[in-house]
Amino acid sequence: MQSDAIKHTYPLEPWCIRETSFDTESHFLDETLFALGNGYIGLRGTHEEGYTGPRGTSLDGTYLNGFYESESIHYPEAAYGLAKTNQFMLNVPNAKGIALWLEDERFDPLQGTLHSYERVLDFRTGVLRRTLQWTSPRGRKVAIESRRLVSFAEKHLFAIEYEVTPLNFSGHIKLVSSIDGEVKNQEAGDDPRVGSAVSGQSLRLVGVEQSPHFSALIQRTANSGFLLVSAAQTDLRGVAEVTQSREFQRMEQIYSVAVMQGEAVRLTKYGCYYSSRDYAEGELLSRAQATLAIAAAKGFRALVVEQEQYLADFWNHADVEISGDDALQQGIRFNEFHLLQSVGRDGRTNISAKGVTGEGYEGHYFWDTEIYIFPFFLYSKPEIAKKLLEYRYAGLPLARERARQMSHAQGALYPWRTIAGVECSAYYPAGTAQYHINADIAYSIKLYVEATGDQDYLLEYGAEIVMETARIWMGIGAYDRQGRYRINEVTGPDEYTALVNNNYYTNAMARMHLDFAAAIAERLAAERPADYRRIAALVRLDENEPAQWRRAAAQMLLPYDEALRIHAQDDSFLDKKVWDFANTPRENYPLLLNYHPMVIYRHQVCKQADVVLALLLLSDQFTLEDKRRDFDYYEAVTTHDSSLSSCIFSIIAAEVGYHGKAYDYFMETARLDLDNTHGNTHYGVHTAAMAGTWMGVAYGFAGMRVVDGKVRFAPALPKQWQHYQFKMHLHGALLQVRVDGERTQYSLLQGDGLAFEHRGQRVELTMAAPVKELA
Ligand code: BGC
C-alpha cells in the first residue's frame, strides 16, 4: 500500500504539471493528479500499456459520473429508517489500453532501460502528453509519444494518439488496443474515506460487437440494472495486418506492423461510453458507433483544437492570476482545471467529493457541492451552476419520500450522500443527522437567484425546493418553555461532534432558510398571484405556513456564551472537556482513524469549520469582534482533519486581520492535492477544497461578500504577491477585479453596467466608464 507521506515535486509552472521520471513510489498518487475527465468520463492517469509495479501502487480506474451500482446495506443491528441501499460509482471497463510489442518483447518502462521520460498535463489544451525513449532488454530502442484527451465538447468521448518510432532497428512491432471489462472496485478496508464495501465484479457480460477496427463490450450492472456500452475504434497510419481476439470480457484489436528504423507508426484510438442512465437501451450501440465515426472523421488534431477552444473560453471566465507565488499559481489553476473535469453538467449528475478521479467516498455527492463548489461555478460559469441546481430539482421526489421515511408528514429531506437521490449514508450520526443539507441547498438557490437575477428559475423550480425543504425545520423543531425555537438531535458540519441540540450553524442556516421561504411566498402572493397559486397548489401550501416560518425564524435559538462572548457550537459543546492536543501524537491524526467516534464526541474538538463557516455564509449577522473571538476560540480546538476546513479558516482570518494565518491556511488548501497534504489524494482529488481555493481569493483576500444580492469588496494583497486578478459574473455582467499593491482596478468586461461597494464606497461601472481604480 502506498505510503501516506508520498508527495511528488513538480517544477512550478503556471499552466501545467510536469513529471520527469517514472516513479513506482508516487505512481498511485500520479494516477489521480494526471487524471483526465469531462464531468462524465474520468480516466485515471494510468499509462496506456498498464502497469507492472508493486501491488498496491496502482488503481487503474475508469469512471462515469452518475453511473452506479447499488447494493443493500446490511446492519447486523438494524433500526427503523436507516438508509437501506448504497449506490456507488463503478469502475467501468478500461478502454484506453494500448500494449506495444517490439518483435517478441513487450514494452514495460520497469524493464529494460528508460532513457528519458516526461509527462505533462496541460491546463490550456486539456491534453495529457507523454514522451519517452526506451531500450528493451534485448537492445531494441524506441521513442514513444502518446497524447490523451477526454473531450469537453462530446460528453461520451475520449481519444488517444500513440506514436512509436523504432530508433535502432527495422522489423515488426505489434500494437494491441484493448477494452478490458474484467474490472472491479477497490475495497474500502478500515478507512471510511476510501472505497466501497463491494467486492467482486458488478458488470455482467451481455454481448460484444467486433469488426477489424471496432470493438464494443456490452454489460449490465447486477443490481442497478443499467446497460453499458464501452466501445473503441482504432485507426492506424502505416501498413498493418489486423486481427481481433476476445477472452471473456477482454477484447483486443491486434495490429502487426512492419516498421523501418526512424519511421513513426501512429495508432489513434477513439473510445466512448454510453449507458442506459442516459438513453434507451436499444440506442446505445448505434450512438457509440456514430460518436466514434464522427470523431474518427474529424481526427485527433481536430479534437485537440475543440478542446483548446473550450478551455480558452473557460479560462477567459474562470482564471485566477497571481503573481509572486508560482506554487500557488500552479495550485489554483490545477484546482480549477480539475473542478471543470469533475463537474456533471447534464442536470442529472452532480460533482462528487473526489470528482471522477478515484473511488474515495464512492462517487457520492454531498453538501460540498452547494457550500464549497457552487460559488466557483456560479461566478465563473453560471450555466454550469444552474445544472447543479437542476440536479437537486430532479431529486425532489426522492427527498419527499425520504422525509416520509423520517416521519415528517410534510416537506422534503435531501440525502446526506447519494448519487441518484436516495440516502446512502450508513452511519447516520455523521450522515442523515446532518439536516443542514436542506438549508445548504436553499442557500445555493438564494445565491444563484441573487447573482443571476434568474427569476424564471425561482418560479419554475427554486421556490418549490425552498418551501418543501423549509418545512422540515417545522417538523424537527419546537418552541421551548421560553418561546425559543429549538432544533434538537442534529449534527452540524463538524463531524467530530454528533447528535446535538441547537447546533449553531444548523439553527442559523435554518433561520435564513425559513425567512427565505417565507419571503418568496409573500412576494409571490403580493406580486405574482397566479404563480403563487400554482406553486401553492403544487406543494399544498397552507396560507398560514409562511407566517409560521417567519415566527420560527424570529424565535430561533442561536446559542451564545455570555462568559466567553462567543457563539456556542451547540448546547453542550462548551461544557465538554477540551481534547488533549498536547498529548496527541502527530501520527494519531486524523483522529477519525485512531479513536472510536464516541471518544471524539465527548470532547471539545472539531474536524472542520462549523461556527466559523456560519461567520462566512451569514456574514452580516456578526460584528468583526464577534468574528475574531469565534475564530480564536474555534481555531484552538480544530484539527482540520477534514479538507473542507482550512479554506474557511483562511477566509475568516483574512477578514479579522490575521494576514499570516490567512495566507498559511490558504496555502494548505491551494496545494492540498498537489502536495498530498492529507495523505489520501491517491484515492481522488478533494473537489470541495479545490473550490475553496477560489473562495479563498474572492471571499478571503478580495473580501467579497454578497448579501441580499448586494456585492461588496474589501481587497487586500498578501505581502508575498505582486498582484492578483479574477473575474466574476454578476447580474449578467462580467467583472474583472485586479488587486495591485494599494490599488484595486475594477473593469466591466461585459454587460451594460454594474454597481457594488468597495470598502464601503459605492462604485458604478457603465459602458461609458467601464474601469475604475480605487485605493
Ligand atoms: C467531511 C464532510 C464532507 C465529506 C465529503 C467529510 O470528511 O467531514 O463535511 O462532506 O468529507 O467531502
XYZ file of C-alpha atoms in Angstrom, residues 303-661:
359
model
C -10.417 17.146 -31.270
C -7.418 18.907 -29.749
C -8.496 22.159 -31.380
C -12.029 21.777 -29.961
C -10.527 21.036 -26.589
C -8.354 24.153 -26.701
C -11.298 26.311 -27.706
C -13.417 25.019 -24.867
C -10.648 25.658 -22.384
C -9.841 29.097 -23.788
C -13.401 30.096 -23.049
C -13.264 28.516 -19.604
C -10.071 30.306 -18.614
C -11.387 33.503 -20.029
C -14.059 33.407 -17.355
C -12.504 31.409 -14.566
C -8.812 32.191 -14.439
C -7.318 33.484 -11.246
C -3.973 35.096 -11.875
C -1.477 35.515 -9.067
C 1.989 36.921 -9.450
C 4.678 36.481 -6.883
C 3.972 32.916 -5.919
C 4.472 30.271 -8.589
C 3.495 27.368 -6.365
C 0.186 28.973 -5.676
C -0.441 29.946 -9.267
C 0.077 26.377 -10.328
C -2.057 25.072 -7.455
C -5.023 27.278 -8.153
C -5.117 26.545 -11.873
C -4.669 22.853 -11.230
C -7.658 23.023 -8.896
C -9.891 24.902 -11.292
C -8.961 22.566 -14.114
C -9.874 19.541 -12.009
C -13.154 21.132 -10.967
C -14.078 21.553 -14.600
C -13.043 17.955 -15.242
C -15.211 16.755 -12.368
C -18.463 18.632 -12.635
C -21.526 16.960 -14.151
C -23.352 19.339 -16.425
C -26.326 17.443 -17.756
C -28.722 18.231 -14.889
C -28.849 14.545 -13.913
C -25.384 14.377 -12.397
C -23.503 16.489 -9.905
C -19.946 16.783 -8.637
C -18.707 14.127 -6.296
C -16.328 14.652 -3.395
C -13.485 13.164 -5.474
C -14.751 14.131 -8.899
C -14.192 11.341 -11.409
C -10.609 10.776 -10.344
C -10.978 7.979 -7.789
C -13.272 5.867 -5.693
C -12.930 7.757 -2.425
C -16.374 8.466 -0.941
C -17.808 6.145 -3.599
C -18.572 8.863 -6.118
C -21.124 10.399 -3.733
C -22.390 13.940 -3.874
C -22.502 15.835 -0.578
C -23.203 19.369 0.692
C -19.698 20.025 -0.634
C -21.447 20.952 -3.870
C -23.671 23.717 -2.579
C -21.477 25.290 0.069
C -17.989 24.886 -1.376
C -18.141 24.253 -5.103
C -21.223 26.113 -6.183
C -19.831 29.653 -5.716
C -16.907 28.935 -8.031
C -19.200 27.849 -10.856
C -21.848 30.447 -10.077
C -19.457 33.341 -10.506
C -17.263 31.778 -13.209
C -19.664 29.685 -15.310
C -23.225 30.318 -14.143
C -24.670 27.935 -16.721
C -22.860 25.051 -15.005
C -24.079 26.231 -11.588
C -27.626 26.084 -12.913
C -27.121 22.465 -13.955
C -26.102 21.626 -10.395
C -29.356 23.111 -9.174
C -31.298 21.171 -11.805
C -29.832 18.020 -10.376
C -31.334 18.839 -6.976
C -34.705 19.548 -8.520
C -34.615 16.132 -10.169
C -34.013 14.663 -6.701
C -37.011 16.373 -5.091
C -39.432 13.402 -5.363
C -36.940 11.121 -3.599
C -36.263 13.807 -0.993
C -40.016 13.898 -0.307
C -40.033 10.142 0.047
C -37.095 10.282 2.444
C -38.915 12.868 4.551
C -41.852 10.466 4.940
C -39.462 7.665 5.967
C -38.106 10.025 8.598
C -41.648 10.587 9.909
C -42.068 14.083 8.527
C -45.635 14.427 7.342
C -44.668 17.250 5.025
C -41.696 18.552 3.135
C -38.551 17.115 1.597
C -35.318 15.956 3.188
C -32.312 15.679 0.906
C -29.905 12.794 1.399
C -26.587 13.494 3.061
C -24.742 11.474 0.451
C -26.038 9.984 -2.731
C -25.661 9.507 -6.446
C -29.185 9.193 -7.788
C -31.031 10.758 -4.870
C -31.513 8.074 -2.222
C -29.849 8.408 1.156
C -26.654 6.334 1.059
C -25.243 7.218 4.444
C -24.902 4.069 6.528
C -23.630 5.979 9.551
C -26.452 8.312 10.476
C -24.739 10.286 13.287
C -22.422 11.872 10.715
C -24.805 11.331 7.790
C -28.574 11.655 7.823
C -28.321 13.699 11.042
C -26.719 16.495 9.023
C -30.091 18.047 8.262
C -28.280 21.255 7.372
C -28.026 19.837 3.836
C -31.551 21.228 3.290
C -30.516 24.747 4.255
C -27.313 24.427 2.235
C -29.324 23.711 -0.891
C -31.688 26.603 -0.160
C -28.674 28.837 0.368
C -27.255 27.987 -3.043
C -30.606 28.724 -4.672
C -30.682 32.102 -2.953
C -27.143 32.841 -4.073
C -27.966 31.806 -7.621
C -31.072 33.935 -7.899
C -29.340 36.939 -6.361
C -26.271 36.685 -8.576
C -28.070 35.980 -11.839
C -31.460 37.620 -11.343
C -32.926 34.457 -12.916
C -36.486 34.801 -11.570
C -37.762 32.216 -14.025
C -35.663 29.610 -12.318
C -37.154 30.542 -8.976
C -40.680 30.316 -10.311
C -40.159 27.066 -12.178
C -38.046 25.109 -9.729
C -36.419 27.062 -6.913
C -39.493 28.094 -4.949
C -40.759 24.537 -4.785
C -37.463 23.193 -3.431
C -37.028 26.030 -0.935
C -40.523 25.669 0.516
C -40.522 21.906 0.643
C -37.135 21.786 2.341
C -38.016 24.621 4.768
C -40.940 22.608 6.087
C -38.555 20.085 7.581
C -37.419 22.664 10.147
C -41.003 22.895 11.321
C -41.037 19.107 11.514
C -37.944 18.744 13.682
C -38.030 21.957 15.695
C -40.188 23.001 18.630
C -40.741 26.026 20.896
C -39.375 25.627 24.376
C -40.878 26.986 27.574
C -39.267 30.363 26.986
C -40.757 30.516 23.490
C -37.451 29.897 21.742
C -37.399 27.734 18.653
C -35.088 24.765 19.180
C -33.763 22.225 16.734
C -32.745 19.068 18.554
C -30.793 15.965 17.665
C -28.883 17.006 14.586
C -25.267 17.026 13.514
C -23.710 20.207 12.218
C -20.882 20.443 9.679
C -18.275 19.428 12.273
C -18.276 15.652 12.172
C -16.328 15.341 15.421
C -19.471 16.361 17.281
C -22.677 14.487 16.622
C -26.355 14.384 17.524
C -26.554 17.617 19.444
C -29.222 20.142 20.283
C -29.160 23.568 18.642
C -26.097 23.313 16.508
C -25.330 26.971 15.836
C -24.687 26.531 12.126
C -27.825 24.480 11.592
C -30.070 26.851 13.510
C -28.638 29.959 11.879
C -28.919 28.462 8.407
C -32.429 27.193 9.174
C -33.384 30.722 10.167
C -32.062 32.063 6.861
C -33.893 29.275 5.055
C -37.241 29.841 6.771
C -37.049 33.579 6.140
C -36.141 32.995 2.503
C -39.017 30.569 2.008
C -41.452 32.982 3.647
C -40.127 35.917 1.612
C -40.643 34.002 -1.620
C -44.204 33.107 -0.652
C -45.044 36.645 0.483
C -43.540 38.266 -2.589
C -45.261 35.892 -4.985
C -48.588 36.328 -3.220
C -48.270 40.096 -3.495
C -46.698 40.440 -6.939
C -47.475 37.331 -8.946
C -50.719 35.865 -7.641
C -51.117 33.390 -10.495
C -47.647 31.950 -9.908
C -48.313 31.946 -6.189
C -51.485 29.906 -6.664
C -49.741 27.457 -8.969
C -46.798 26.869 -6.611
C -49.010 26.815 -3.521
C -51.148 24.153 -5.172
C -48.060 22.188 -6.173
C -46.724 21.997 -2.631
C -50.152 22.142 -0.966
C -49.140 25.246 0.919
C -51.372 26.238 3.778
C -51.811 30.007 3.770
C -50.625 30.188 7.389
C -47.351 28.447 6.760
C -45.237 31.439 5.683
C -46.186 33.251 8.900
C -45.253 30.156 10.907
C -41.896 30.081 9.142
C -41.331 33.740 9.971
C -42.159 33.165 13.617
C -39.870 30.155 13.992
C -37.081 32.105 12.287
C -37.581 35.088 14.576
C -37.550 32.905 17.679
C -34.706 30.655 16.544
C -32.355 29.778 19.384
C -28.800 30.747 18.475
C -26.522 29.559 21.273
C -24.261 32.236 22.672
C -21.967 32.027 25.658
C -22.062 35.246 27.654
C -18.955 34.451 29.677
C -16.742 33.657 26.690
C -18.635 36.059 24.423
C -18.621 33.555 21.608
C -21.251 31.654 19.672
C -21.508 28.186 21.112
C -21.283 25.374 18.596
C -24.295 23.773 20.276
C -25.962 23.478 23.672
C -23.317 21.214 25.188
C -20.123 21.776 23.216
C -18.529 24.324 25.542
C -19.157 22.175 28.597
C -17.185 19.242 27.288
C -13.597 18.572 28.091
C -11.170 20.075 25.601
C -9.274 17.425 23.633
C -5.770 16.847 24.933
C -3.954 18.163 21.894
C -0.606 18.438 23.690
C -0.501 14.688 24.277
C -1.873 13.555 20.943
C 0.992 12.370 18.772
C 1.125 13.572 15.185
C 0.504 10.065 13.870
C -2.867 9.908 15.661
C -4.310 12.391 13.161
C -6.759 12.266 11.556
C -8.482 11.373 14.807
C -11.219 9.522 12.952
C -8.771 6.761 12.074
C -7.496 6.373 15.625
C -10.349 6.885 18.112
C -13.840 5.499 18.463
C -16.369 8.175 17.443
C -17.750 8.419 20.972
C -14.339 9.238 22.376
C -14.156 12.105 19.935
C -17.764 13.204 20.528
C -17.162 13.520 24.252
C -14.596 16.224 23.721
C -14.367 19.758 22.505
C -12.605 19.035 19.254
C -13.613 19.942 15.722
C -12.847 18.210 12.487
C -13.713 21.306 10.468
C -15.226 24.767 10.395
C -18.709 24.863 11.895
C -19.477 28.160 13.685
C -16.647 29.654 11.638
C -18.460 28.663 8.447
C -21.595 30.433 9.645
C -19.454 33.565 10.072
C -18.784 33.454 6.356
C -22.154 32.431 4.961
C -24.191 34.728 7.185
C -21.534 37.385 7.319
C -23.710 40.381 8.120
C -25.138 38.866 11.258
C -21.856 39.265 13.125
C -19.618 42.093 14.158
C -15.923 41.963 13.386
C -15.226 41.467 17.106
C -17.636 38.506 17.181
C -15.809 37.012 14.269
C -12.414 37.474 15.841
C -13.440 35.930 19.164
C -15.175 32.983 17.488
C -12.197 32.440 15.222
C -9.753 32.471 18.130
C -11.800 30.059 20.163
C -12.591 27.531 17.475
C -9.196 27.649 15.843
C -7.717 26.337 19.086
C -9.963 23.249 19.078
C -9.990 22.459 15.346
C -7.853 19.713 13.840
C -8.680 20.486 10.186
C -8.847 16.733 9.701
C -11.418 17.485 7.006
C -10.116 19.017 3.811
C -13.132 21.350 3.928
C -11.729 23.279 6.851
C -8.634 25.313 6.016
C -10.184 27.399 3.257
C -12.904 28.665 5.598
C -10.409 29.478 8.339
C -8.309 31.312 5.739
C -11.244 33.476 4.693
C -12.252 34.470 8.213
C -8.602 35.002 9.203
C -8.313 37.441 6.290
C -11.457 39.253 7.390
C -10.396 39.692 11.000
C -6.922 40.847 10.023
C -4.836 37.746 10.739
C -2.958 38.041 7.478
C -0.247 35.490 8.201
C -2.782 32.854 9.172
